[in-house]
Short mmCIF file of C-alpha atoms in Angstrom, two decimals:
data_model
loop_
_atom_site.label_atom_id
_atom_site.label_comp_id
_atom_site.label_asym_id
_atom_site.label_seq_id
_atom_site.Cartn_x
_atom_site.Cartn_y
_atom_site.Cartn_z
CA MET A 1 70.30 44.12 64.96
CA MET A 2 67.41 42.45 66.73
CA ASN A 3 65.36 39.58 64.70
CA ARG A 4 62.75 41.05 62.46
CA LYS A 5 59.40 41.28 64.15
CA TYR A 6 55.85 40.92 62.78
CA PHE A 7 53.53 43.41 64.33
CA PHE A 8 49.77 43.20 64.10
CA PHE A 9 47.39 45.75 65.32
CA ASP A 10 43.70 45.68 65.84
CA ILE A 11 42.01 49.13 64.57
CA ASP A 12 39.33 50.36 66.84
CA GLY A 13 40.48 51.23 70.42
CA THR A 14 44.12 50.09 69.64
CA LEU A 15 45.41 52.17 66.61
CA ALA A 16 42.55 54.41 66.13
CA VAL A 17 40.99 56.50 68.92
CA GLY A 18 37.75 58.65 68.98
CA THR A 19 34.27 57.79 67.83
CA PRO A 20 33.23 56.36 64.54
CA GLY A 21 33.56 58.98 61.95
CA ASP A 22 35.97 61.01 63.93
CA GLN A 23 38.71 58.65 64.50
CA TYR A 24 42.24 59.41 64.37
CA ILE A 25 45.84 57.88 64.98
CA PRO A 26 47.76 59.36 67.91
CA GLU A 27 50.80 61.24 66.83
CA SER A 28 53.02 58.95 69.25
CA THR A 29 51.48 55.81 67.37
CA GLN A 30 52.31 57.25 64.16
CA TYR A 31 55.80 57.81 65.26
CA ALA A 32 56.01 54.25 66.56
CA LEU A 33 54.86 52.79 63.31
CA LYS A 34 57.44 54.76 61.22
CA GLN A 35 60.18 53.76 63.72
CA LEU A 36 59.15 49.98 63.34
CA GLU A 37 59.24 50.21 59.63
CA ALA A 38 62.59 52.02 59.60
CA GLU A 39 64.13 49.39 61.82
CA GLY A 40 63.03 46.64 59.21
CA HIS A 41 59.99 45.21 61.04
CA PHE A 42 56.82 44.07 59.42
CA ILE A 43 53.65 45.88 60.33
CA ALA A 44 49.95 44.91 59.65
CA ILE A 45 46.43 45.43 60.72
CA ALA A 46 44.47 42.56 62.18
CA THR A 47 40.78 43.23 61.98
CA GLY A 48 37.44 41.55 62.02
CA ARG A 49 36.11 43.85 59.27
CA SER A 50 35.63 42.50 55.82
CA PHE A 51 38.44 43.17 53.26
CA ALA A 52 36.03 45.46 51.41
CA MET A 53 35.19 47.48 54.62
CA ALA A 54 38.73 47.67 55.60
CA HIS A 55 40.74 48.15 52.44
CA ASP A 56 40.46 51.94 52.05
CA TYR A 57 40.87 52.29 55.71
CA MET A 58 44.06 50.43 55.63
CA HIS A 59 45.41 52.91 53.23
CA GLU A 60 44.16 55.80 55.17
CA LEU A 61 46.10 54.44 58.03
CA GLY A 62 49.32 54.11 56.06
CA PHE A 63 49.25 50.22 55.99
CA HIS A 64 49.97 47.77 53.09
CA ASN A 65 49.37 44.58 54.76
CA MET A 66 46.20 43.32 56.57
CA ILE A 67 44.69 40.33 58.26
CA SER A 68 40.86 40.88 57.46
CA ASP A 69 37.62 39.08 57.90
CA GLY A 70 38.51 38.06 61.45
CA GLY A 71 41.70 35.91 60.40
CA ASN A 72 40.06 34.66 57.09
CA GLY A 73 41.38 37.40 54.73
CA ILE A 74 45.08 37.99 53.94
CA THR A 75 46.54 41.15 52.23
CA ILE A 76 50.31 41.51 51.59
CA ASP A 77 51.86 44.49 49.86
CA ASP A 78 48.32 45.69 48.86
CA GLN A 79 47.41 42.63 47.09
CA LEU A 80 44.56 40.27 48.44
CA LYS A 81 45.98 36.71 48.69
CA GLY A 82 42.49 35.28 49.40
CA ILE A 83 39.40 35.17 51.92
CA GLU A 84 37.98 32.06 53.32
CA PRO A 85 33.98 32.19 53.66
CA LEU A 86 32.32 30.84 56.71
CA ASP A 87 31.00 27.27 56.77
CA TYR A 88 28.26 27.31 54.39
CA GLN A 89 25.98 24.70 55.73
CA LEU A 90 26.33 25.98 59.26
CA CYS A 91 25.23 29.45 58.06
CA LEU A 92 22.33 27.99 56.32
CA ASP A 93 21.27 26.20 59.30
CA LEU A 94 21.52 29.32 61.41
CA ILE A 95 19.45 31.38 58.92
CA ASP A 96 16.81 28.65 58.68
CA GLU A 97 16.60 28.51 62.65
CA CYS A 98 16.24 32.46 62.76
CA GLU A 99 13.30 31.97 60.41
CA LYS A 100 11.51 29.28 62.48
CA LYS A 101 12.24 31.26 65.70
CA GLY A 102 10.95 34.60 64.33
CA LEU A 103 14.48 36.43 64.50
CA ILE A 104 15.38 39.06 61.88
CA TRP A 105 18.58 38.13 59.81
CA ALA A 106 20.85 39.34 57.00
CA PHE A 107 24.01 38.27 55.46
CA SER A 108 26.95 39.09 53.17
CA PRO A 109 27.43 36.78 50.25
CA ASP A 110 30.43 38.44 48.66
CA ASN A 111 33.47 40.90 49.27
CA LYS A 112 31.50 44.12 48.97
CA THR A 113 30.37 46.93 51.43
CA ARG A 114 26.80 45.46 51.80
CA ARG A 115 24.68 43.21 53.47
CA LEU A 116 21.46 41.54 52.09
CA ALA A 117 18.15 41.19 53.85
CA PRO A 118 14.75 39.87 52.88
CA ASP A 119 12.77 42.99 54.07
CA ASP A 120 13.10 46.38 55.81
CA ARG A 121 12.99 44.77 59.28
CA PHE A 122 16.76 44.42 59.97
CA TYR A 123 17.46 48.23 59.20
CA GLU A 124 14.18 49.20 61.18
CA PHE A 125 15.34 47.33 64.12
CA THR A 126 18.91 48.36 64.19
CA HIS A 127 19.14 51.60 62.39
CA ASP A 128 22.64 50.48 61.55
CA ILE A 129 24.89 52.72 59.19
CA TYR A 130 27.86 50.55 59.59
CA MET A 131 27.28 49.22 56.09
CA LYS A 132 24.55 49.43 53.51
CA THR A 133 21.65 47.02 53.85
CA GLU A 134 20.14 45.98 50.50
CA VAL A 135 16.52 44.57 50.53
CA VAL A 136 16.18 41.53 48.10
CA GLU A 137 12.65 40.42 47.65
CA GLY A 138 12.37 36.63 48.11
CA LEU A 139 15.90 36.40 49.19
CA ASP A 140 17.15 32.87 49.81
CA PRO A 141 20.59 32.43 50.92
CA ARG A 142 20.91 29.10 48.95
CA ASP A 143 20.98 31.20 45.64
CA TYR A 144 24.41 32.43 46.66
CA ASP A 145 27.55 30.00 46.65
CA GLN A 146 29.22 31.65 49.73
CA ILE A 147 28.49 33.35 52.96
CA TYR A 148 31.05 35.71 54.63
CA LYS A 149 29.16 37.14 57.49
CA VAL A 150 25.70 36.60 59.02
CA TYR A 151 23.84 39.42 61.14
CA ILE A 152 21.10 38.67 63.44
CA ALA A 153 18.99 41.45 65.07
CA CYS A 154 18.52 40.59 68.65
CA PHE A 155 19.06 42.09 72.07
CA LYS A 156 21.66 40.47 74.44
CA GLY A 157 20.41 37.11 75.65
CA GLU A 158 17.86 36.34 72.85
CA GLU A 159 20.65 34.56 70.92
CA GLU A 160 20.66 31.86 73.64
CA LYS A 161 17.74 30.25 72.03
CA LEU A 162 19.68 29.71 68.71
CA GLU A 163 21.26 26.25 69.02
CA SER A 164 22.94 26.60 65.60
CA LEU A 165 24.87 29.59 66.62
CA LYS A 166 26.81 27.68 69.21
CA LYS A 167 28.73 26.07 66.22
CA LEU A 168 29.81 29.40 64.52
CA PRO A 169 32.06 32.25 65.76
CA TRP A 170 30.21 35.42 66.67
CA CYS A 171 30.68 38.43 68.38
CA ARG A 172 28.59 41.71 69.57
CA PHE A 173 29.58 45.26 69.05
CA HIS A 174 26.09 46.66 69.18
CA LYS A 175 23.11 46.18 71.54
CA GLU A 176 20.72 45.72 68.64
CA TYR A 177 22.47 42.97 66.58
CA LEU A 178 25.43 40.38 66.57
CA PHE A 179 27.89 39.30 63.86
CA VAL A 180 28.64 35.77 62.99
CA GLU A 181 32.07 36.16 61.41
CA PRO A 182 35.36 34.46 61.38
CA GLY A 183 36.80 34.80 64.81
CA ASP A 184 40.43 33.50 64.92
CA LYS A 185 42.72 36.31 63.76
CA SER A 186 45.81 33.93 64.91
CA LYS A 187 45.03 31.65 62.04
CA GLY A 188 45.46 34.46 59.43
CA ILE A 189 48.55 35.65 61.36
CA LYS A 190 50.38 32.41 61.38
CA ARG A 191 49.45 31.99 57.74
CA MET A 192 50.89 35.42 56.84
CA VAL A 193 54.05 34.87 58.73
CA GLU A 194 54.54 31.32 57.17
CA HIS A 195 54.18 32.95 53.60
CA LEU A 196 56.84 35.75 54.59
CA GLY A 197 59.13 33.20 55.96
CA GLY A 198 58.93 34.24 59.39
CA ASP A 199 58.96 32.65 62.83
CA VAL A 200 55.79 32.86 64.92
CA LYS A 201 57.76 33.51 67.97
CA ASP A 202 58.80 36.78 66.63
CA VAL A 203 55.03 37.89 66.22
CA VAL A 204 53.69 40.80 68.37
CA VAL A 205 50.09 41.58 68.54
CA PHE A 206 48.29 44.55 69.91
CA GLY A 207 44.50 44.46 70.86
CA ASP A 208 41.73 45.76 73.17
CA GLU A 209 38.61 43.82 72.73
CA LYS A 210 36.72 40.46 72.89
CA ASN A 211 37.50 39.80 69.07
CA ASP A 212 41.15 39.99 69.78
CA LEU A 213 41.17 37.16 72.29
CA SER A 214 41.79 34.69 69.43
CA MET A 215 45.14 36.13 68.71
CA PHE A 216 46.46 36.58 72.25
CA ILE A 217 48.29 33.23 72.43
CA PRO A 218 51.30 31.61 74.21
CA GLU A 219 53.27 31.42 70.96
CA TRP A 220 54.04 35.14 70.76
CA THR A 221 54.11 38.44 72.38
CA SER A 222 50.48 39.84 73.28
CA ILE A 223 50.16 43.44 74.24
CA ALA A 224 46.94 44.47 75.87
CA MET A 225 45.81 48.32 75.63
CA GLY A 226 45.15 49.79 79.01
CA ASN A 227 41.56 50.64 77.72
CA GLY A 228 41.15 46.87 76.83
CA ILE A 229 38.76 44.43 78.44
CA ASP A 230 40.01 42.51 81.76
CA GLU A 231 39.51 39.18 79.97
CA LEU A 232 42.35 40.26 77.29
CA LYS A 233 44.52 41.83 79.87
CA LYS A 234 44.68 38.52 81.81
CA LYS A 235 45.98 36.73 78.58
CA ALA A 236 48.35 39.46 77.77
CA THR A 237 52.19 39.22 77.84
CA TYR A 238 52.28 43.03 78.66
CA VAL A 239 49.59 45.66 79.44
CA THR A 240 50.43 49.26 78.28
CA THR A 241 48.64 52.44 78.68
CA ASP A 242 45.43 53.46 76.80
CA ALA A 243 45.35 53.82 73.07
CA ASP A 244 44.95 57.73 73.57
CA LYS A 245 47.67 57.82 76.27
CA ASP A 246 50.63 56.62 73.86
CA GLY A 247 49.90 52.94 74.57
CA ILE A 248 51.50 51.63 71.51
CA TYR A 249 54.54 53.96 71.65
CA ASN A 250 55.01 53.04 75.46
CA ALA A 251 54.94 49.41 74.68
CA CYS A 252 57.29 49.63 71.81
CA LEU A 253 59.84 51.75 73.93
CA HIS A 254 59.42 49.22 76.82
CA TYR A 255 60.58 46.60 74.66
CA GLY A 256 63.40 48.55 73.16
CA TRP A 257 61.81 48.14 69.56
CA ILE A 258 62.03 51.95 68.89
CA LYS A 259 64.10 55.12 69.88
CA GLU A 260 62.51 57.51 72.08
CA ARG A 261 60.43 60.21 70.30
CA TYR A 262 61.91 63.92 70.37
CA LEU A 263 60.83 67.23 69.23
CA LEU A 264 63.86 69.06 67.54
CA ALA A 265 63.60 72.85 67.38
CA LEU A 266 66.19 74.44 64.99
CA ASP A 267 67.02 78.11 64.86
CA MET A 268 67.76 79.03 61.17
CA ASP A 269 70.40 81.84 60.94
CA GLY A 270 73.63 80.74 62.53
CA THR A 271 72.35 77.33 63.18
CA LEU A 272 70.48 75.52 60.42
CA LEU A 273 71.94 77.82 57.78
CA LYS A 274 75.60 78.04 57.07
CA SER A 275 77.50 81.40 56.96
CA ASP A 276 76.53 81.64 53.14
CA LYS A 277 72.93 81.03 54.10
CA THR A 278 72.51 77.61 52.68
CA ILE A 279 71.81 74.36 54.25
CA SER A 280 74.36 71.61 54.27
CA PRO A 281 73.41 68.67 52.20
CA ASN A 282 75.01 66.23 55.09
CA THR A 283 72.55 68.01 57.74
CA ALA A 284 69.62 67.96 55.38
CA ALA A 285 70.19 64.16 54.89
CA SER A 286 70.36 63.47 58.56
CA LEU A 287 67.14 65.67 59.22
CA ASN A 288 65.32 63.91 56.27
CA GLU A 289 66.14 60.53 57.71
CA ALA A 290 64.87 61.52 61.14
CA SER A 291 61.66 62.74 59.81
CA ASN A 292 61.16 59.60 57.80
CA ARG A 293 61.71 57.71 61.09
CA GLY A 294 58.81 59.73 62.74
CA GLN A 295 60.94 62.24 64.88
CA SER A 296 59.17 65.56 65.05
CA ILE A 297 61.28 68.35 63.69
CA CYS A 298 60.42 72.12 63.81
CA LEU A 299 61.89 75.38 62.87
CA CYS A 300 62.24 77.67 65.88
CA THR A 301 63.16 81.04 64.21
CA GLY A 302 62.70 84.66 64.08
CA ARG A 303 61.91 84.60 60.46
CA GLY A 304 58.22 84.58 59.14
CA LEU A 305 56.58 82.89 56.33
CA ALA A 306 57.69 85.20 53.62
CA GLU A 307 61.44 84.81 54.69
CA LEU A 308 61.09 80.84 54.27
CA LYS A 309 60.22 81.09 50.57
CA ASP A 310 63.79 80.91 49.52
CA TYR A 311 64.23 77.45 50.93
CA GLU A 312 60.92 75.93 49.41
CA GLY A 313 61.70 72.26 48.91
CA GLU A 314 64.43 72.02 51.28
CA LEU A 315 62.48 72.04 54.72
CA ASP A 316 60.22 69.02 53.99
CA PHE A 317 61.72 67.59 57.12
CA CYS A 318 59.91 70.23 59.21
CA ASP A 319 56.29 69.56 60.04
CA TYR A 320 56.09 72.68 62.13
CA GLY A 321 57.34 76.07 62.55
CA ILE A 322 57.82 78.25 65.74
CA LEU A 323 58.06 81.47 63.63
CA LEU A 324 58.45 85.12 64.24
CA SER A 325 60.12 84.19 67.64
CA GLY A 326 57.05 82.51 68.98
CA CYS A 327 54.33 84.90 67.58
CA LEU A 328 53.18 82.30 64.88
CA ILE A 329 52.96 78.54 65.53
CA TYR A 330 52.64 76.90 61.99
CA ASP A 331 51.44 73.67 60.93
CA PHE A 332 53.41 73.27 57.58
CA LYS A 333 51.70 69.75 56.80
CA ASN A 334 48.26 71.19 56.91
CA ASP A 335 49.30 74.72 55.87
CA GLN A 336 47.53 76.44 58.77
CA PRO A 337 48.43 78.46 61.88
CA LEU A 338 48.07 76.87 65.30
CA GLU A 339 48.49 79.95 67.36
CA VAL A 340 49.06 83.70 66.56
CA HIS A 341 49.94 86.43 68.78
CA SER A 342 49.83 90.28 68.15
CA PHE A 343 50.69 93.45 69.95
CA ASP A 344 48.41 95.58 72.22
CA THR A 345 47.70 98.32 69.53
CA ASP A 346 48.00 101.34 72.00
CA VAL A 347 51.55 99.70 73.15
CA PHE A 348 52.51 99.32 69.54
CA THR A 349 51.54 103.04 68.72
CA GLN A 350 53.49 104.41 71.52
CA MET A 351 56.55 102.38 70.62
CA MET A 352 56.33 103.62 67.08
CA ASP A 353 56.44 107.18 68.38
CA VAL A 354 59.68 106.36 70.07
CA VAL A 355 61.27 104.45 67.35
CA LYS A 356 60.68 106.85 64.38
CA LYS A 357 62.84 109.48 66.28
CA GLU A 358 65.76 107.11 66.08
CA ASP A 359 68.58 106.30 63.23
CA VAL A 360 67.20 102.91 62.85
CA MET A 361 65.66 100.70 60.17
CA LEU A 362 62.24 99.44 61.09
CA TYR A 363 61.26 95.90 59.74
CA LEU A 364 57.63 94.70 60.29
CA LEU A 365 56.23 91.15 60.16
CA ASP A 366 52.63 89.86 60.12
CA SER A 367 51.33 86.38 59.79
CA SER A 368 52.55 86.07 55.99
CA HIS A 369 54.50 89.23 54.98
CA SER A 370 57.65 91.07 55.83
CA ILE A 371 57.41 94.86 55.19
CA ALA A 372 60.39 97.39 54.93
CA SER A 373 60.87 100.80 53.13
CA GLN A 374 62.66 101.13 49.87
CA LYS A 375 65.11 103.75 51.66
CA ASP A 376 65.98 101.31 54.37
CA VAL A 377 66.63 98.34 52.16
CA GLU A 378 68.94 100.34 50.11
CA ASN A 379 70.86 101.37 53.24
CA MET A 380 71.13 97.84 54.79
CA PRO A 381 74.85 97.72 54.94
CA TYR A 382 74.67 100.82 57.16
CA TYR A 383 72.56 98.95 59.59
CA ASN A 384 75.08 95.92 59.48
CA MET A 385 72.46 93.86 57.58
CA ALA A 386 74.19 93.52 54.26
CA ILE A 387 74.17 89.70 54.20
CA TYR A 388 70.13 89.89 54.04
CA GLN A 389 69.90 92.57 51.60
CA SER A 390 69.17 90.34 48.57
CA MET A 391 66.53 88.49 50.46
CA PHE A 392 64.73 91.63 51.37
CA GLU A 393 64.92 92.97 47.87
CA SER A 394 63.17 89.56 46.59
CA ARG A 395 60.87 88.70 49.55
CA ALA A 396 59.88 91.96 51.46
CA PHE A 397 56.85 93.90 50.72
CA ILE A 398 58.39 97.26 49.98
CA VAL A 399 56.47 100.43 51.14
CA GLU A 400 57.38 104.15 50.62
CA ASP A 401 56.56 105.18 54.25
CA ILE A 402 57.13 102.29 56.87
CA TYR A 403 55.58 104.27 59.70
CA GLU A 404 52.37 105.11 57.80
CA TYR A 405 52.16 101.45 57.10
CA ALA A 406 52.57 100.61 60.76
CA GLU A 407 49.91 102.83 61.72
CA VAL A 408 47.30 101.56 59.19
CA HIS A 409 48.15 97.90 59.92
CA LYS A 410 49.00 97.98 63.72
CA ASP A 411 46.47 95.31 64.52
CA GLU A 412 48.24 92.95 62.08
CA ILE A 413 51.77 93.28 63.14
CA LEU A 414 53.14 90.31 65.20
CA LYS A 415 56.71 91.28 65.31
CA PHE A 416 59.16 94.04 64.46
CA CYS A 417 62.83 94.36 64.24
CA LEU A 418 65.07 97.34 64.70
CA TYR A 419 68.43 97.30 62.93
CA ASN A 420 70.89 99.80 64.27
CA PRO A 421 74.03 101.39 62.98
CA SER A 422 76.21 100.46 65.80
CA VAL A 423 76.05 98.46 69.12
CA ASP A 424 76.02 101.83 71.25
CA ALA A 425 72.87 102.91 69.12
CA MET A 426 71.43 99.54 69.87
CA ASN A 427 72.03 99.61 73.68
CA GLN A 428 70.58 103.23 73.93
CA LEU A 429 67.58 102.10 72.13
CA LEU A 430 66.97 99.17 74.27
CA LYS A 431 66.86 101.35 77.36
CA LYS A 432 64.14 103.47 75.74
CA LEU A 433 62.16 100.19 75.01
CA GLU A 434 62.48 98.97 78.67
CA VAL A 435 59.45 101.01 79.76
CA PHE A 436 57.11 99.16 77.56
CA PRO A 437 55.42 95.71 78.08
CA VAL A 438 57.10 93.81 75.35
CA SER A 439 59.82 91.11 75.00
CA CYS A 440 63.10 92.22 73.53
CA ALA A 441 65.93 90.20 72.36
CA VAL A 442 69.37 91.08 70.83
CA VAL A 443 69.97 89.33 67.49
CA GLU A 444 72.73 89.52 65.03
CA GLU A 445 75.18 92.24 66.04
CA THR A 446 73.31 95.41 66.21
CA ALA A 447 69.67 94.19 65.88
CA ILE A 448 66.76 94.12 68.37
CA GLU A 449 63.76 91.79 67.94
CA VAL A 450 60.56 92.88 69.56
CA THR A 451 57.53 90.54 70.29
CA PRO A 452 54.41 90.91 72.62
CA LEU A 453 55.06 90.41 76.02
CA GLY A 454 55.82 86.99 77.30
CA ILE A 455 55.99 85.61 73.56
CA THR A 456 59.26 84.02 72.91
CA LYS A 457 60.67 80.96 71.22
CA GLY A 458 60.61 79.33 74.70
CA ALA A 459 56.93 79.85 74.83
CA GLY A 460 56.34 78.61 71.40
CA LEU A 461 58.48 75.50 72.28
CA GLU A 462 56.16 74.83 75.46
CA PHE A 463 53.10 75.21 73.34
CA LEU A 464 54.17 72.88 70.55
CA SER A 465 55.55 70.18 73.05
CA SER A 466 52.09 70.13 74.62
CA TYR A 467 50.21 70.10 71.34
CA LEU A 468 52.30 67.16 70.17
CA ASN A 469 51.99 65.46 73.52
CA ILE A 470 55.74 65.32 73.64
CA PRO A 471 57.09 65.83 77.21
CA ILE A 472 59.20 69.07 77.36
CA GLU A 473 62.12 66.84 78.60
CA ASN A 474 62.16 65.40 75.22
CA THR A 475 62.67 68.62 73.38
CA ILE A 476 65.88 69.65 71.98
CA MET A 477 66.67 73.22 71.04
CA MET A 478 69.62 74.13 68.97
CA GLY A 479 70.51 77.79 68.51
CA ASP A 480 73.31 80.35 68.60
CA SER A 481 72.20 83.91 69.61
CA GLY A 482 70.20 86.08 72.04
CA ASN A 483 66.71 85.18 70.94
CA ASP A 484 67.29 81.51 71.52
CA ILE A 485 67.89 82.13 75.43
CA GLU A 486 64.20 81.39 76.55
CA ALA A 487 64.05 78.34 74.27
CA PHE A 488 67.14 77.22 75.89
CA GLN A 489 65.64 77.62 79.29
CA SER A 490 62.55 75.67 78.44
CA ALA A 491 64.13 72.79 76.61
CA GLY A 492 65.03 69.45 77.74
CA LYS A 493 68.18 69.51 75.99
CA ALA A 494 69.77 72.92 74.87
CA ILE A 495 72.44 72.52 72.18
CA ALA A 496 74.77 75.43 71.41
CA MET A 497 76.41 75.61 68.13
CA GLY A 498 80.09 76.02 68.13
CA ASN A 499 79.68 79.50 66.63
CA ALA A 500 77.06 80.53 69.38
CA THR A 501 77.50 83.55 71.71
CA GLU A 502 79.31 83.02 75.01
CA GLU A 503 75.91 83.79 76.87
CA ILE A 504 74.30 80.90 74.74
CA LYS A 505 77.17 78.51 75.54
CA LYS A 506 76.86 79.22 79.19
CA LEU A 507 73.01 78.23 79.05
CA ALA A 508 73.76 74.97 77.02
CA THR A 509 73.61 71.51 78.15
CA GLU A 510 75.89 70.56 75.18
CA ILE A 511 77.79 72.34 72.58
CA THR A 512 78.19 70.87 69.13
CA LEU A 513 80.23 71.88 66.11
CA ASP A 514 79.74 75.06 64.25
CA ASN A 515 77.03 75.80 61.63
CA ASP A 516 79.58 75.44 58.75
CA HIS A 517 80.60 72.04 59.90
CA ASP A 518 77.33 70.08 60.39
CA GLY A 519 76.87 70.69 64.02
CA ILE A 520 73.22 69.78 63.71
CA LYS A 521 74.01 66.54 62.02
CA VAL A 522 76.10 65.48 65.03
CA ILE A 523 73.08 65.91 67.41
CA VAL A 524 70.56 64.35 64.98
CA ASP A 525 72.82 61.17 64.64
CA LYS A 526 73.38 60.85 68.45
CA TYR A 527 69.88 61.41 69.61
CA LEU A 528 67.40 60.85 66.88
CA LEU A 529 68.81 58.22 64.64
#
């Protein structure tokens, strides 16, 4: 195992992308952070923000360690170890000079989300909402024991008249004012690593802006974001891609600190589920570990939401679902659909006219329900579906007349299945359905799965791959039967279960053990862990 590394990340433009108030951490960055922690590395934020301004954000980002206040504040395991203020006398000299030369000033005397100003001029000049500006009549900085930051309202170039400013660290992020704040993040990093008993040569820093220059030093590895300033890039050990173009992930992959990111798509029946329709504890353990390490795992199944209820609490490793064979792409984390596909209602009505003349069990699925008739559920063994009978009895919405329901709710149906009494009957019905612009797949022994034209598990996998910004070549599809064909054709790696049909095995890039002998675990351990 490699030496434990100590990773420090700037926030804006490095970890977080987007505009203030609408920032987010890219999925690939979240993955990289999980991988780093899983490998035993130490991760922390390194920010110029005050502890008070950054504390809540630290938790939102999922961190527990932080260098704040431009290097003067240290937080370890959510405990603030201390904050050093600015040089008190130098700050007083600066404020006095601002008074003499007519420049507007404010300062922060404590670890709170506020600044103090003697009048309204600071806000009127800056209209700044970065933090609350409190007006204190007759404000005198000498009435306070410490000063953590000073703010001077002026346009670029005007600060040159301030001789006192040359003795203090400062930076400008806004055209209307500048910050006087601690400016040596490396000082805090060294103190933190020393406290943890580490070696500074194992430090890795990521940054993008001028206030990150102080932590880009020769003692350790410095990585500049592709969107960073040129001055920073010149000091960097390595320049990665932009923050919103997988910059942190790509750098960590370049140095071998993390494993490659994959999207693992799992069929359920005959793949994730054993023959008795349960999930192997060994397989579940591997999938949960992969998920905890940040790998993306999704279901890729013909089942709908209603048919997953029997597995509540057992599928926490899945963040997403390609459900109803691609008709419904679902975000389990946020409990919302990402994409929904339904039939052309005229085509659907015409198909129902054909199907109702056949000796077949019709099974309808919408975005949240599965629908069957009482008569058909009672006769499921006749249609070779006895193994699912108990699930249908407990989970399906039972109606008296399935075709009447289909007509009334035709604009809501996303997929339907046709269960036949024999292979010959199934093949004859397939021929009759060939004239319709829909996608058909054979599942189980005598069942037909029907979805809107072009809507398949493969199309769903391509959508989710793009949505998560994971290259399609980094997708792994695991399946066993006919409705997995298109997903096998789309995936970077197509893994057939040992119990898969011969057709599926011929399309596979690899064949694993069967669903009763932890075939999924073999692949997860090989590629994701």
